[in-house]
Amino acid sequence: MHSSNGGHATSTASRRQHVELGSAINFRCKRTLRLFRYVAMVVCIPTMATQGQNMAGNFANTLLPAASTLRVGVGYLPMGASFSVGLSGYRDGRLERATQRMIGRLEYESGNPIPRDLVRDAWAAVMVVDVRGQGQMVQGLEEDESYSVQVTGERLTLRAATVVGALRGMETVLQLVQHRDGKAVFPVVSIDDAPRFRWRGLMIDCGRHFEPVPVIERTLDGMAAVKLNVFHWHLSDDQGFRVESKRFPKLHGMGSDGLYYTQEQVKEVVAYAYDRGIRVVPEFDMPGHATSWFVGYPELASAEGPYEVKRVFGIHDAAMDPTRPSVYEFLDAFVGEMTTLFPDAYFHVGGDESNGKQWRASERIQAFMRVHGLKDTDALQAYFNQQLLKILVKHHRQMVGWDEVLNPALPKDVVVQSWRGVKSLGDGARQGYRGLLSAPYYLDGMKSSATHYAADPLPEGMTEAGLGLGGEICMWGEQIDGQTIDSRLWPRSAALAERFWSPREVRDENDMYRRLGVESVRLEALGLTHLSGPQAMVRSLAGEPNPVLLERLAAVVEPVSFGERYDTQQTSQLTPLDRLVDAVVPDPPSRQRIAGLVDGLIADPQHQAGRAELERMFRDWVAVSPGLDAMVAGSARLADAEPRVKQLAEAGAIGLEALGYLDAGRTGTTDWRERRLGSLTEAEKPAALVRFTFLPSLRKLVMAAAPEGSGKS
Ligand code: ACM
């Protein structure tokens, strides 16, 4: 979906991130602090770096998302050879499977074998999971996901009203593990936790590029680890129809290049998600973004075919014909078939970016609009949605659509997913529609975790709080494939998971990054490849097993935004995704690391350790240049990186010169400053579809070495 070029200014503009920077005070924790002020051994950890309390009682808090209430006591529960687990209260297969997975991960984390047999008398076990009931038959918005964890020196007790609550608690338990004196332990803590939002989603577009089942399943593992609870599966678009339909076999048969999920695979994914407390909401985009349907069934379209699978991205004109009863008969049978695969109460019908061109060009459709008093194509799309809604209701499903579906002609139980801006969420809410916010959560903008993290799912001033169901991260598929998706999703999605789960007041960016670094490694251990995947690609690009030279460059560049890449490359479905831009990651640690070192040095020129690290880095950038030059010159896949290699060496030289001035207590000349700033400006220009992460910091360093107004020229 999602138009991709300057020709569609509205949607491109809508991808501009909305950033809110709010206050950083955790009121809930302040309250808790007051309560416990006189309990000497208990400290509230609000996960707020501003309060400097990330370590208490020797407990390094790396919970992500942060729990709504966490109290830390003194001491540990060892996870030694005698560790055991028992289930008390309600139990079922889902809970037992989750318990076994947790034991496996605890074992991995602790290095100790843990008995797989659950203790028969649950309360004799070291860890007791005490669950009240099954929860909803089909997990829905009302599912109780709350849980509590109590750790004493003798026992860990996880309590939850539902199995899903217990699953959330198990992830917290796994994040509590500490290593002390060569042993794995749980800190003595007391946690009460529940989500802020009921809908904490992640959308993956498998239409533009197909994502194999193992990719989807490891993504579900990652989602569960950070308590996301809705997988929105975008299954059809102009570039592909990805589900097997037995009723209409030409959908996947002619619209997918053979890349589709069989019905058995869909059931497997839905079951996999259910086991992790994740709902699966399918999306079949209509009436636009539907070319792949028309390859096999051109009679659904508003203009005569033939049609073929689109390779080019953006907005295409093909749209379903809203005037034909046969289209609705088809959709009725199709939705009926799909509801046998997807038990969720919600069904996403897309609705975005239908440009109305085929409708305006058709005499027949224009006549239909006149007869039905439909004044424009928006009204015709609302008419289409009304018919579609009847079909969904018949099949016991509620409609979700992108914000284009917002129209007073539709009843208030339609859920509106805001993507073109935060405004549509408020507009919908004022009219009584429930909404999901996605506009600030488009990962293909290649923005930092901090930028996404700053945007609240309930924008300032939106008073209809109950109508904001939550947020959804969007991972569009134009510029990713199975090899690169993980590094675009993670760890940024984990930062957003906290935004959707934790209290609004948890918003300290530095503390989020501290915990995100730890969670990122945990996610990789769980099977995600956001760290190893890019490393493997760098090896492949360099053509050597230990590509130290190329790693130096890769560490300090990140991909340009979706729009910039599209404009430069005209990326299509046929573009190989195997360049430097694909091997590097958005928001790499280098930006913060270098910024921290430079700020530290400017604040304290005697800061020797930081200075030495900067110097080493700058020297490296210069030193790798000849080798890298030779490498890029000889490689078809790296050739476009040639200017970046030169700029890296120049940046290294500039950094060394600046350090030299600062060391000597001398001031660089105005001429030096202007030439160096000029080089850095040059390095800001587009090249190789990547941008440097360190330019603002290096600029600062140059300015510190030759301040304006120092009078030297
Ligand atoms: C969208 O990005 N077109 C929903």
XYZ file of C-alpha atoms and ligand atoms in Angstrom:
717
model
C 0.000 0.000 0.000
C 1.159 3.362 0.510
C 1.984 5.398 -2.381
C 5.620 5.674 -2.909
C 6.532 8.710 -4.844
C 6.342 12.396 -5.264
C 3.441 11.987 -7.641
C 1.261 11.222 -4.644
C 2.017 14.127 -2.447
C -0.729 13.487 0.072
C 0.487 10.132 1.164
C 4.144 11.025 1.001
C 3.485 13.996 3.207
C 1.506 11.832 5.573
C 4.576 9.841 6.291
C 6.171 12.871 7.929
C 6.569 11.832 11.455
C 4.545 13.434 14.146
C 6.773 13.949 17.111
C 5.589 14.845 20.514
C 7.994 15.335 23.325
C 6.207 15.045 26.578
C 7.157 15.408 30.175
C 9.159 12.710 31.831
C 7.570 12.223 35.178
C 6.200 8.921 36.302
C 3.342 9.923 38.551
C 2.404 6.396 39.346
C 5.891 5.732 40.601
C 5.969 8.948 42.580
C 2.877 7.732 44.343
C 4.427 4.371 44.978
C 7.574 6.048 46.231
C 5.601 7.966 48.805
C 3.893 4.797 49.957
C 7.117 2.989 50.436
C 9.280 5.823 51.654
C 9.508 4.326 55.100
C 9.901 0.750 54.047
C 13.640 0.767 54.033
C 14.198 -2.270 51.913
C 11.795 -1.564 49.136
C 12.469 0.862 46.341
C 10.243 1.870 43.490
C 11.892 1.506 40.129
C 10.003 3.636 37.707
C 12.438 2.835 34.913
C 13.159 6.506 34.725
C 16.752 7.379 34.119
C 15.977 10.894 35.279
C 15.630 9.464 38.728
C 18.801 7.447 38.409
C 17.224 4.327 39.792
C 17.844 1.705 37.233
C 19.927 -0.199 39.702
C 18.477 -0.889 43.091
C 19.374 -3.688 45.444
C 21.853 -4.675 42.769
C 19.008 -5.350 40.345
C 19.582 -4.147 36.805
C 16.092 -3.447 35.559
C 15.844 -4.379 31.903
C 12.093 -4.924 31.706
C 10.793 -3.857 28.303
C 8.027 -2.841 28.250
C 8.255 -1.322 31.710
C 5.795 -2.731 34.212
C 3.169 -0.368 35.547
C 4.185 -1.051 39.139
C 7.450 -2.580 40.240
C 8.821 -2.773 43.736
C 12.272 -4.130 44.404
C 13.343 -5.721 47.639
C 16.650 -7.070 48.808
C 18.052 -10.446 47.925
C 17.571 -13.091 45.308
C 15.845 -16.291 44.466
C 18.528 -18.571 43.033
C 17.723 -20.470 39.864
C 19.852 -23.439 40.789
C 19.645 -27.154 40.158
C 16.558 -27.425 42.375
C 14.524 -24.930 40.343
C 11.116 -26.329 39.465
C 7.796 -25.133 38.082
C 4.206 -25.995 39.029
C 0.836 -24.970 37.628
C -1.913 -24.145 40.091
C -5.566 -23.425 39.274
C -6.689 -23.453 35.658
C -4.522 -25.201 33.093
C -4.836 -26.127 29.452
C -2.639 -27.139 26.557
C -1.811 -23.558 25.668
C -0.605 -22.792 29.188
C 1.395 -26.017 29.356
C 3.087 -25.372 26.025
C 3.928 -21.827 27.072
C 5.334 -23.109 30.354
C 7.571 -25.550 28.525
C 8.824 -22.816 26.206
C 9.550 -20.644 29.214
C 11.445 -23.450 30.938
C 13.517 -23.959 27.804
C 14.410 -20.284 27.691
C 15.165 -20.127 31.424
C 17.415 -23.094 31.008
C 19.247 -21.398 28.145
C 19.569 -18.211 30.164
C 20.720 -19.907 33.367
C 22.950 -22.579 31.895
C 21.278 -25.093 34.259
C 19.083 -27.991 33.276
C 15.555 -27.435 34.615
C 13.185 -30.390 35.044
C 10.540 -30.419 32.303
C 8.113 -32.357 34.450
C 5.872 -29.905 36.222
C 5.651 -30.400 39.981
C 2.411 -32.199 40.811
C 1.791 -30.315 44.049
C 2.183 -26.870 42.482
C 2.888 -25.013 45.717
C 5.849 -27.267 46.398
C 7.551 -25.880 43.278
C 9.979 -22.957 43.301
C 7.978 -21.178 40.602
C 4.203 -21.345 40.769
C 1.991 -20.207 37.913
C -1.460 -19.610 39.331
C -4.119 -18.955 36.690
C -7.829 -18.363 37.338
C -9.349 -19.264 33.980
C -9.040 -19.683 30.261
C -9.989 -16.152 29.240
C -11.947 -15.462 26.072
C -12.589 -18.381 23.732
C -11.471 -16.225 20.844
C -9.101 -13.639 22.214
C -10.629 -10.216 21.783
C -10.451 -6.647 23.009
C -11.833 -7.616 26.393
C -9.155 -10.187 27.170
C -7.707 -9.637 30.643
C -3.943 -9.464 30.125
C -3.015 -8.395 33.637
C -0.708 -10.400 35.855
C 1.381 -10.127 38.991
C 4.774 -11.510 39.907
C 6.042 -11.914 43.459
C 9.580 -13.065 44.059
C 10.797 -13.859 47.561
C 13.963 -15.622 48.611
C 12.047 -18.920 48.439
C 9.497 -18.693 45.672
C 8.410 -16.992 42.487
C 4.645 -16.688 42.102
C 3.066 -15.614 38.835
C -0.668 -14.921 39.119
C -3.074 -14.104 36.312
C -6.803 -14.121 35.694
C -6.334 -15.652 32.239
C -3.890 -17.768 30.294
C -2.969 -14.728 28.177
C -2.178 -12.791 31.361
C 0.091 -15.657 32.409
C 1.850 -15.534 29.011
C 2.545 -11.830 29.505
C 3.856 -12.542 33.001
C 6.158 -15.303 31.765
C 7.848 -12.836 29.434
C 8.398 -10.523 32.385
C 9.822 -13.385 34.423
C 12.276 -14.119 31.616
C 13.362 -10.479 31.547
C 13.960 -10.485 35.310
C 16.793 -13.010 35.209
C 20.055 -11.590 36.567
C 23.525 -13.014 36.701
C 25.264 -12.656 40.060
C 28.512 -14.270 41.118
C 28.362 -16.790 38.334
C 24.760 -17.772 39.048
C 21.430 -17.013 37.450
C 18.993 -15.510 39.959
C 15.673 -13.705 40.183
C 15.683 -10.470 42.161
C 13.208 -10.107 45.006
C 10.483 -8.011 43.396
C 6.787 -7.401 43.408
C 5.136 -6.508 40.098
C 1.570 -5.619 39.209
C 1.121 -5.055 35.547
C -1.535 -4.517 32.921
C -1.494 -2.923 29.473
C -2.416 0.683 28.834
C -3.923 -0.172 25.420
C -5.961 -3.170 24.353
C -4.767 -3.167 20.726
C -0.990 -3.281 20.368
C -0.419 -4.261 16.798
C 2.186 -4.926 14.188
C 1.249 -4.940 10.525
C 3.351 -6.748 7.977
C 2.756 -6.269 4.283
C 3.299 -9.634 2.620
C 1.741 -8.416 -0.626
C 4.700 -6.426 -1.976
C 7.222 -9.049 -0.935
C 6.237 -12.458 0.326
C 7.504 -13.353 3.797
C 7.940 -17.103 4.388
C 6.203 -18.770 7.339
C 9.369 -19.072 9.480
C 9.817 -15.294 9.200
C 6.248 -14.735 10.361
C 6.636 -17.189 13.213
C 9.831 -15.701 14.553
C 8.187 -12.284 14.317
C 5.341 -13.628 16.447
C 7.918 -14.823 18.985
C 9.387 -11.340 19.113
C 5.954 -9.764 19.424
C 5.081 -12.041 22.334
C 8.377 -11.234 24.059
C 7.473 -7.542 24.177
C 3.748 -8.064 24.764
C 2.386 -6.972 21.377
C -0.971 -8.652 20.865
C -2.252 -8.141 17.306
C -0.610 -9.383 14.120
C -2.225 -7.490 11.251
C -1.453 -9.543 8.170
C -1.659 -7.525 4.953
C -2.303 -10.346 2.514
C -3.191 -8.815 -0.802
C -2.075 -5.867 -2.845
C -1.359 -4.880 -6.426
C 1.856 -6.922 -6.306
C 0.547 -10.158 -4.876
C -2.353 -12.185 -3.528
C -0.907 -14.336 -0.762
C -3.537 -16.765 0.531
C -4.735 -19.941 -1.056
C -8.437 -19.746 -1.885
C -10.118 -23.045 -2.637
C -13.259 -21.226 -3.701
C -11.431 -18.894 -6.097
C -8.156 -20.629 -6.946
C -7.142 -18.101 -9.589
C -6.618 -15.542 -6.796
C -3.435 -17.139 -5.507
C -2.999 -19.222 -8.637
C -2.536 -16.252 -10.962
C -1.914 -13.391 -8.546
C 1.057 -14.551 -6.488
C 3.951 -15.790 -8.668
C 3.523 -19.001 -6.685
C 4.372 -17.202 -3.441
C 1.366 -17.655 -1.167
C 0.371 -19.252 2.124
C -1.524 -22.508 1.832
C -4.591 -22.780 4.015
C -2.712 -25.256 6.181
C 0.063 -22.714 6.651
C -2.424 -19.990 7.544
C -3.946 -22.261 10.170
C -0.475 -23.035 11.481
C 0.354 -19.340 11.807
C -2.969 -18.546 13.477
C -2.424 -21.405 15.950
C 1.154 -20.276 16.568
C -0.072 -16.768 17.302
C -2.897 -18.028 19.536
C -0.360 -19.988 21.561
C 1.440 -16.702 22.193
C -1.661 -14.671 23.011
C -1.613 -12.838 19.695
C -4.678 -12.150 17.569
C -4.342 -12.397 13.806
C -6.308 -9.786 11.855
C -6.209 -10.443 8.118
C -6.314 -7.581 5.635
C -7.564 -7.926 2.090
C -7.217 -4.506 0.583
C -10.162 -3.281 -1.493
C -11.498 -1.680 -3.624
C -8.054 -0.314 -4.658
C -4.651 -1.958 -4.261
C -6.360 -5.020 -5.677
C -4.727 -5.613 -9.063
C -3.566 -9.103 -8.049
C -7.205 -10.199 -7.671
C -7.966 -9.057 -11.209
C -5.275 -11.144 -12.879
C -7.454 -14.220 -12.430
C -10.813 -12.457 -12.058
C -10.845 -9.375 -14.300
C -14.632 -9.243 -14.022
C -14.222 -7.828 -10.490
C -12.535 -4.704 -11.822
C -14.100 -1.467 -12.998
C -12.380 -1.499 -16.376
C -11.804 -4.283 -18.801
C -8.616 -6.307 -18.427
C -6.436 -8.079 -18.905
C -4.505 -7.359 -15.728
C -1.154 -8.559 -14.548
C 0.661 -8.569 -11.227
C 2.190 -5.131 -10.781
C 5.921 -4.854 -10.323
C 5.915 -1.107 -9.824
C 4.796 0.255 -6.449
C 2.618 3.255 -5.734
C -1.035 3.914 -6.454
C -2.555 2.057 -9.376
C -5.891 2.862 -10.988
C -7.423 -0.613 -10.926
C -10.328 -0.850 -8.478
C -13.209 -3.193 -7.824
C -16.483 -2.368 -9.500
C -18.854 -1.217 -6.750
C -21.878 -1.267 -9.060
C -22.072 -4.984 -9.847
C -24.031 -7.380 -7.614
C -21.739 -10.169 -8.847
C -18.777 -8.453 -7.148
C -20.561 -8.613 -3.800
C -21.550 -12.238 -4.388
C -17.879 -12.990 -4.975
C -16.828 -11.087 -1.867
C -19.486 -12.794 0.218
C -18.167 -16.223 -0.755
C -14.575 -15.089 -0.352
C -15.044 -13.537 3.093
C -16.994 -16.636 4.138
C -14.075 -18.822 3.147
C -11.514 -16.595 4.875
C -13.458 -16.523 8.139
C -12.935 -20.272 8.378
C -9.197 -19.539 8.521
C -9.180 -16.395 10.651
C -11.238 -16.645 13.857
C -10.624 -13.045 14.939
C -13.694 -10.856 15.323
C -12.084 -8.134 13.196
C -11.515 -8.164 9.444
C -9.472 -5.454 7.735
C -10.753 -4.318 4.353
C -7.994 -1.860 3.501
C -9.767 0.969 1.739
C -6.723 3.184 1.263
C -5.527 5.008 -1.813
C -8.297 4.116 -4.203
C -7.910 6.953 -6.675
C -11.298 6.706 -8.372
C -9.854 6.996 -11.889
C -11.477 3.854 -13.269
C -14.764 4.945 -11.718
C -14.640 8.375 -13.277
C -13.667 6.935 -16.651
C -16.614 4.548 -16.836
C -19.908 5.832 -18.312
C -21.702 2.922 -16.702
C -20.329 3.673 -13.224
C -21.005 7.394 -13.616
C -24.614 6.610 -14.504
C -24.875 4.361 -11.450
C -23.615 7.182 -9.246
C -26.223 9.573 -10.653
C -29.033 7.077 -10.095
C -27.937 6.450 -6.508
C -27.269 10.096 -5.718
C -23.556 9.476 -5.090
C -21.937 12.820 -5.661
C -18.294 11.776 -5.939
C -15.979 8.790 -5.815
C -15.628 9.115 -2.028
C -19.363 8.624 -1.789
C -19.112 5.663 -4.142
C -16.401 4.129 -1.959
C -18.621 4.640 1.095
C -21.417 2.855 -0.817
C -18.991 -0.005 -1.559
C -18.035 -0.176 2.125
C -21.688 -0.267 3.152
C -22.238 -3.335 0.976
C -19.012 -4.874 2.241
C -20.052 -4.221 5.816
C -23.271 -6.204 5.283
C -21.128 -9.126 4.152
C -18.849 -8.854 7.179
C -21.802 -8.646 9.543
C -23.299 -11.739 7.911
C -20.033 -13.534 8.679
C -19.870 -12.128 12.227
C -16.952 -9.851 11.656
C -16.321 -6.195 12.508
C -14.761 -3.944 9.936
C -11.386 -2.263 10.226
C -10.195 0.055 7.482
C -7.526 2.651 6.768
C -8.658 6.172 7.467
C -10.112 6.648 3.973
C -13.079 4.535 5.137
C -14.041 7.275 7.594
C -17.441 8.397 6.333
C -20.659 9.212 8.169
C -22.403 6.679 5.931
C -20.791 3.923 7.998
C -21.936 2.825 11.462
C -19.863 3.571 14.541
C -18.582 0.071 15.110
C -16.170 0.383 12.188
C -12.594 0.759 13.444
C -10.554 3.429 11.680
C -6.800 2.995 11.363
C -5.163 6.402 11.068
C -2.217 6.438 8.729
C -2.368 9.766 6.922
C -1.872 11.737 10.100
C -2.786 11.902 13.717
C -5.686 14.191 12.865
C -7.903 11.497 11.413
C -7.833 9.665 14.745
C -9.298 12.689 16.502
C -11.731 13.373 13.650
C -13.011 9.818 13.855
C -13.243 9.916 17.633
C -15.261 13.122 17.566
C -17.762 11.320 15.344
C -17.783 8.348 17.687
C -15.531 5.918 15.819
C -12.955 3.802 17.571
C -9.492 4.252 16.163
C -6.005 2.857 15.945
C -3.025 5.106 15.471
C -0.395 4.164 12.903
C 0.726 7.437 11.339
C 3.753 7.885 13.632
C 4.656 4.213 13.545
C 5.717 3.640 9.937
C 9.002 1.801 10.239
C 9.908 2.340 6.592
C 10.555 6.008 7.347
C 13.812 4.665 8.864
C 13.433 6.916 11.854
C 14.981 6.319 15.228
C 13.421 4.342 18.030
C 13.345 7.566 20.034
C 11.288 9.351 17.378
C 8.686 6.613 17.253
C 8.747 6.235 21.025
C 7.905 9.902 21.534
C 4.575 9.629 19.713
C 1.723 8.663 22.001
C -1.180 6.589 20.639
C -3.515 9.122 22.242
C -2.481 12.478 20.859
C -2.506 15.476 23.164
C -5.954 16.991 23.317
C -7.865 13.904 22.219
C -10.514 13.684 24.886
C -12.387 10.626 23.656
C -9.762 8.418 25.287
C -11.943 5.306 25.334
C -12.157 5.378 21.543
C -8.407 5.146 21.076
C -7.928 1.393 21.027
C -4.170 1.644 20.711
C -1.535 1.645 18.050
C -0.160 -0.401 15.231
C 3.372 -0.498 13.937
C 3.409 -0.653 10.115
C 6.052 -2.576 8.212
C 5.368 -2.018 4.523
C 6.892 -4.484 2.147
C 8.212 -2.562 -0.839
C 11.831 -2.425 0.279
C 12.195 -5.498 2.468
C 12.298 -9.231 2.007
C 12.692 -12.250 4.241
C 16.382 -11.535 4.655
C 16.100 -7.900 5.692
C 12.757 -7.602 7.458
C 14.086 -8.410 10.928
C 16.556 -5.536 10.995
C 13.774 -3.124 10.007
C 11.380 -4.487 12.620
C 13.758 -4.946 15.529
C 14.650 -3.615 17.934
C 12.545 -0.555 17.063
C 9.273 -2.468 17.475
C 10.262 -3.268 21.046
C 10.508 0.452 21.844
C 7.041 0.934 20.409
C 5.714 -2.047 22.327
C 6.559 -0.115 25.480
C 4.736 2.938 24.169
C 1.625 0.776 23.676
C 1.845 -1.209 26.935
C 3.394 0.948 29.657
C 2.006 3.990 31.469
C 2.074 7.170 29.433
C 4.575 8.705 31.839
C 7.255 6.121 31.040
C 9.073 8.076 28.377
C 12.711 8.527 29.263
C 14.510 8.040 25.986
C 17.935 7.240 27.405
C 16.560 4.645 29.721
C 14.552 3.129 26.882
C 17.740 2.785 24.814
C 19.580 1.225 27.756
C 16.935 -1.487 28.069
C 16.469 -1.785 24.300
C 20.111 -2.754 23.885
C 19.609 -5.661 26.268
C 16.265 -6.674 24.791
C 17.748 -6.617 21.313
C 20.206 -9.343 22.308
C 17.447 -11.341 23.999
C 15.335 -11.133 20.837
C 18.199 -12.444 18.763
C 18.547 -15.377 21.174
C 14.869 -16.056 20.589
C 15.519 -16.577 16.889
C 15.251 -13.157 15.317
C 18.044 -12.172 12.972
C 18.143 -8.379 13.195
C 21.761 -8.497 14.424
C 23.125 -11.529 12.620
C 21.289 -10.876 9.333
C 23.006 -7.570 8.584
C 26.341 -9.057 9.643
C 25.863 -11.889 7.181
C 25.007 -9.412 4.434
C 28.104 -7.345 5.157
C 30.184 -10.527 4.895
C 28.512 -11.331 1.608
C 29.085 -7.815 0.257
C 32.728 -7.886 1.301
C 33.162 -11.445 0.085
C 35.158 -12.433 3.130
C 34.439 -14.124 6.452
C 35.836 -11.363 8.632
C 34.910 -8.109 6.903
C 36.434 -5.663 9.369
C 36.891 -2.893 6.807
C 33.336 -2.828 5.552
C 32.022 -3.194 9.104
C 33.607 0.162 9.969
C 31.546 1.873 7.297
C 28.393 -0.179 7.896
C 28.412 0.715 11.595
C 28.074 4.442 10.943
C 25.533 4.591 8.140
C 21.813 3.878 8.053
C 19.270 3.469 5.273
C 17.608 6.549 3.845
C 13.843 6.818 4.223
C 11.386 4.877 2.122
C 10.536 7.921 0.018
C 14.128 8.926 -0.626
C 15.054 5.404 -1.643
C 12.075 5.172 -3.940
C 12.794 8.510 -5.565
C 16.437 7.623 -6.117
C 16.155 3.993 -7.065
C 12.608 3.660 -8.444
C 12.540 0.483 -6.367
C 10.240 -2.156 -7.820
C 9.293 -5.670 -6.837
C 12.079 -6.855 -9.133
C 14.844 -4.742 -7.555
C 17.364 -6.976 -5.764
C 17.584 -6.010 -2.108
C 21.253 -6.801 -1.697
C 23.098 -3.500 -1.502
C 24.823 -1.677 1.328
C 21.501 -0.005 2.165
C 19.975 -3.429 2.800
C 22.861 -4.550 4.969
C 22.765 -1.583 7.341
C 20.212 -0.879 10.018
C 18.066 2.088 10.972
C 19.094 3.886 14.153
C 22.338 1.965 14.738
C 24.017 2.362 18.144
C 26.788 4.488 16.599
C 24.701 7.651 16.517
C 24.131 7.720 20.243
C 27.553 6.409 21.079
C 29.368 9.084 19.090
C 26.997 11.805 20.272
C 27.625 10.767 23.866
C 31.390 10.759 23.421
C 31.425 14.156 21.726
C 29.111 15.726 24.296
C 31.195 14.218 27.080
C 34.401 15.571 25.639
C 33.011 19.052 25.080
C 31.672 19.151 28.618
C 34.945 17.867 30.029
C 38.025 18.163 27.807
C 39.956 16.082 30.368
C 37.675 13.120 29.696
C 40.468 10.815 28.588
C 38.683 7.528 28.052
C 36.060 9.067 25.805
C 38.663 11.018 23.923
C 40.732 7.900 23.328
C 37.720 6.055 21.965
C 36.922 8.882 19.574
C 40.507 9.045 18.410
C 40.595 5.304 17.757
C 37.418 5.560 15.743
C 38.611 8.513 13.673
C 41.921 6.780 12.974
C 40.052 3.686 11.878
C 37.946 5.645 9.436
C 41.087 6.968 7.803
C 42.921 3.667 7.956
C 40.241 1.544 6.285
C 40.001 3.858 3.322
C 42.554 2.315 0.905
C 41.299 -1.232 1.498
C 37.674 -0.199 1.237
C 38.361 1.800 -1.903
C 39.759 -1.283 -3.560
C 36.841 -3.369 -2.342
C 34.087 -1.080 -3.626
C 35.861 -0.516 -6.928
C 35.868 -4.264 -7.534
C 32.271 -5.017 -6.519
C 29.111 -4.619 -8.569
C 27.047 -4.521 -5.385
C 29.236 -1.982 -3.577
C 30.275 0.335 -6.392
C 27.755 3.028 -5.439
C 29.321 3.293 -1.970
C 32.522 4.800 -3.333
C 31.770 8.399 -2.276
C 30.865 7.227 1.212
C 34.288 5.613 1.646
C 36.029 8.885 0.753
C 33.727 10.855 3.040
C 34.357 8.467 5.911
C 38.104 9.002 5.611
C 37.603 12.759 5.423
C 35.366 12.691 8.469
C 38.046 10.756 10.333
C 40.655 13.344 9.384
C 38.376 16.184 10.449
C 37.747 14.492 13.787
C 41.468 14.028 14.399
C 42.198 17.645 13.573
C 39.453 18.814 15.905
C 40.806 16.621 18.704
C 44.238 18.091 18.039
C 42.981 21.646 18.544
C 41.069 20.717 21.669
C 44.095 18.890 23.126
C 46.414 21.757 22.531
C 43.930 24.266 23.920
C 44.200 26.003 20.582
C 41.420 27.287 18.410
C 41.027 26.381 14.760
C 40.838 29.193 12.240
C 37.606 30.378 10.700
C 38.934 29.162 7.398
C 39.571 25.679 8.805
C 36.117 25.578 10.357
C 34.340 26.653 7.182
C 36.218 24.172 4.993
C 35.538 21.303 7.396
C 31.880 22.188 7.847
C 31.692 22.353 4.052
C 32.993 18.783 3.799
C 30.428 17.622 6.336
C 27.656 19.348 4.403
C 28.855 17.535 1.315
C 28.618 14.252 3.229
C 24.986 14.988 4.039
C 24.086 14.746 0.364
C 22.491 11.561 -0.935
C 24.764 8.694 -1.934
C 24.481 4.914 -1.914
C 20.997 5.186 -0.341
C 22.576 5.560 3.093
C 23.304 8.474 5.388
C 25.960 8.916 8.057
C 24.880 8.766 11.679
C 27.602 11.011 13.077
C 27.372 14.248 11.108
C 25.640 16.403 13.757
C 28.151 15.230 16.374
C 31.122 15.885 14.159
C 29.784 19.321 13.370
C 29.588 19.997 17.086
C 33.163 18.872 17.526
C 34.358 21.177 14.747
C 32.445 24.070 16.285
C 33.998 23.315 19.674
C 37.468 23.295 18.114
C 36.859 26.559 16.272
C 33.986 28.432 17.900
C 32.285 31.158 15.935
C 33.340 34.598 17.021
C 36.690 33.360 18.286
C 38.107 35.964 15.944
C 40.711 33.832 14.231
C 40.805 33.620 10.504
C -1.185 3.147 3.579
O -0.006 3.349 3.920
N -1.560 3.377 2.332
C -2.183 2.649 4.512
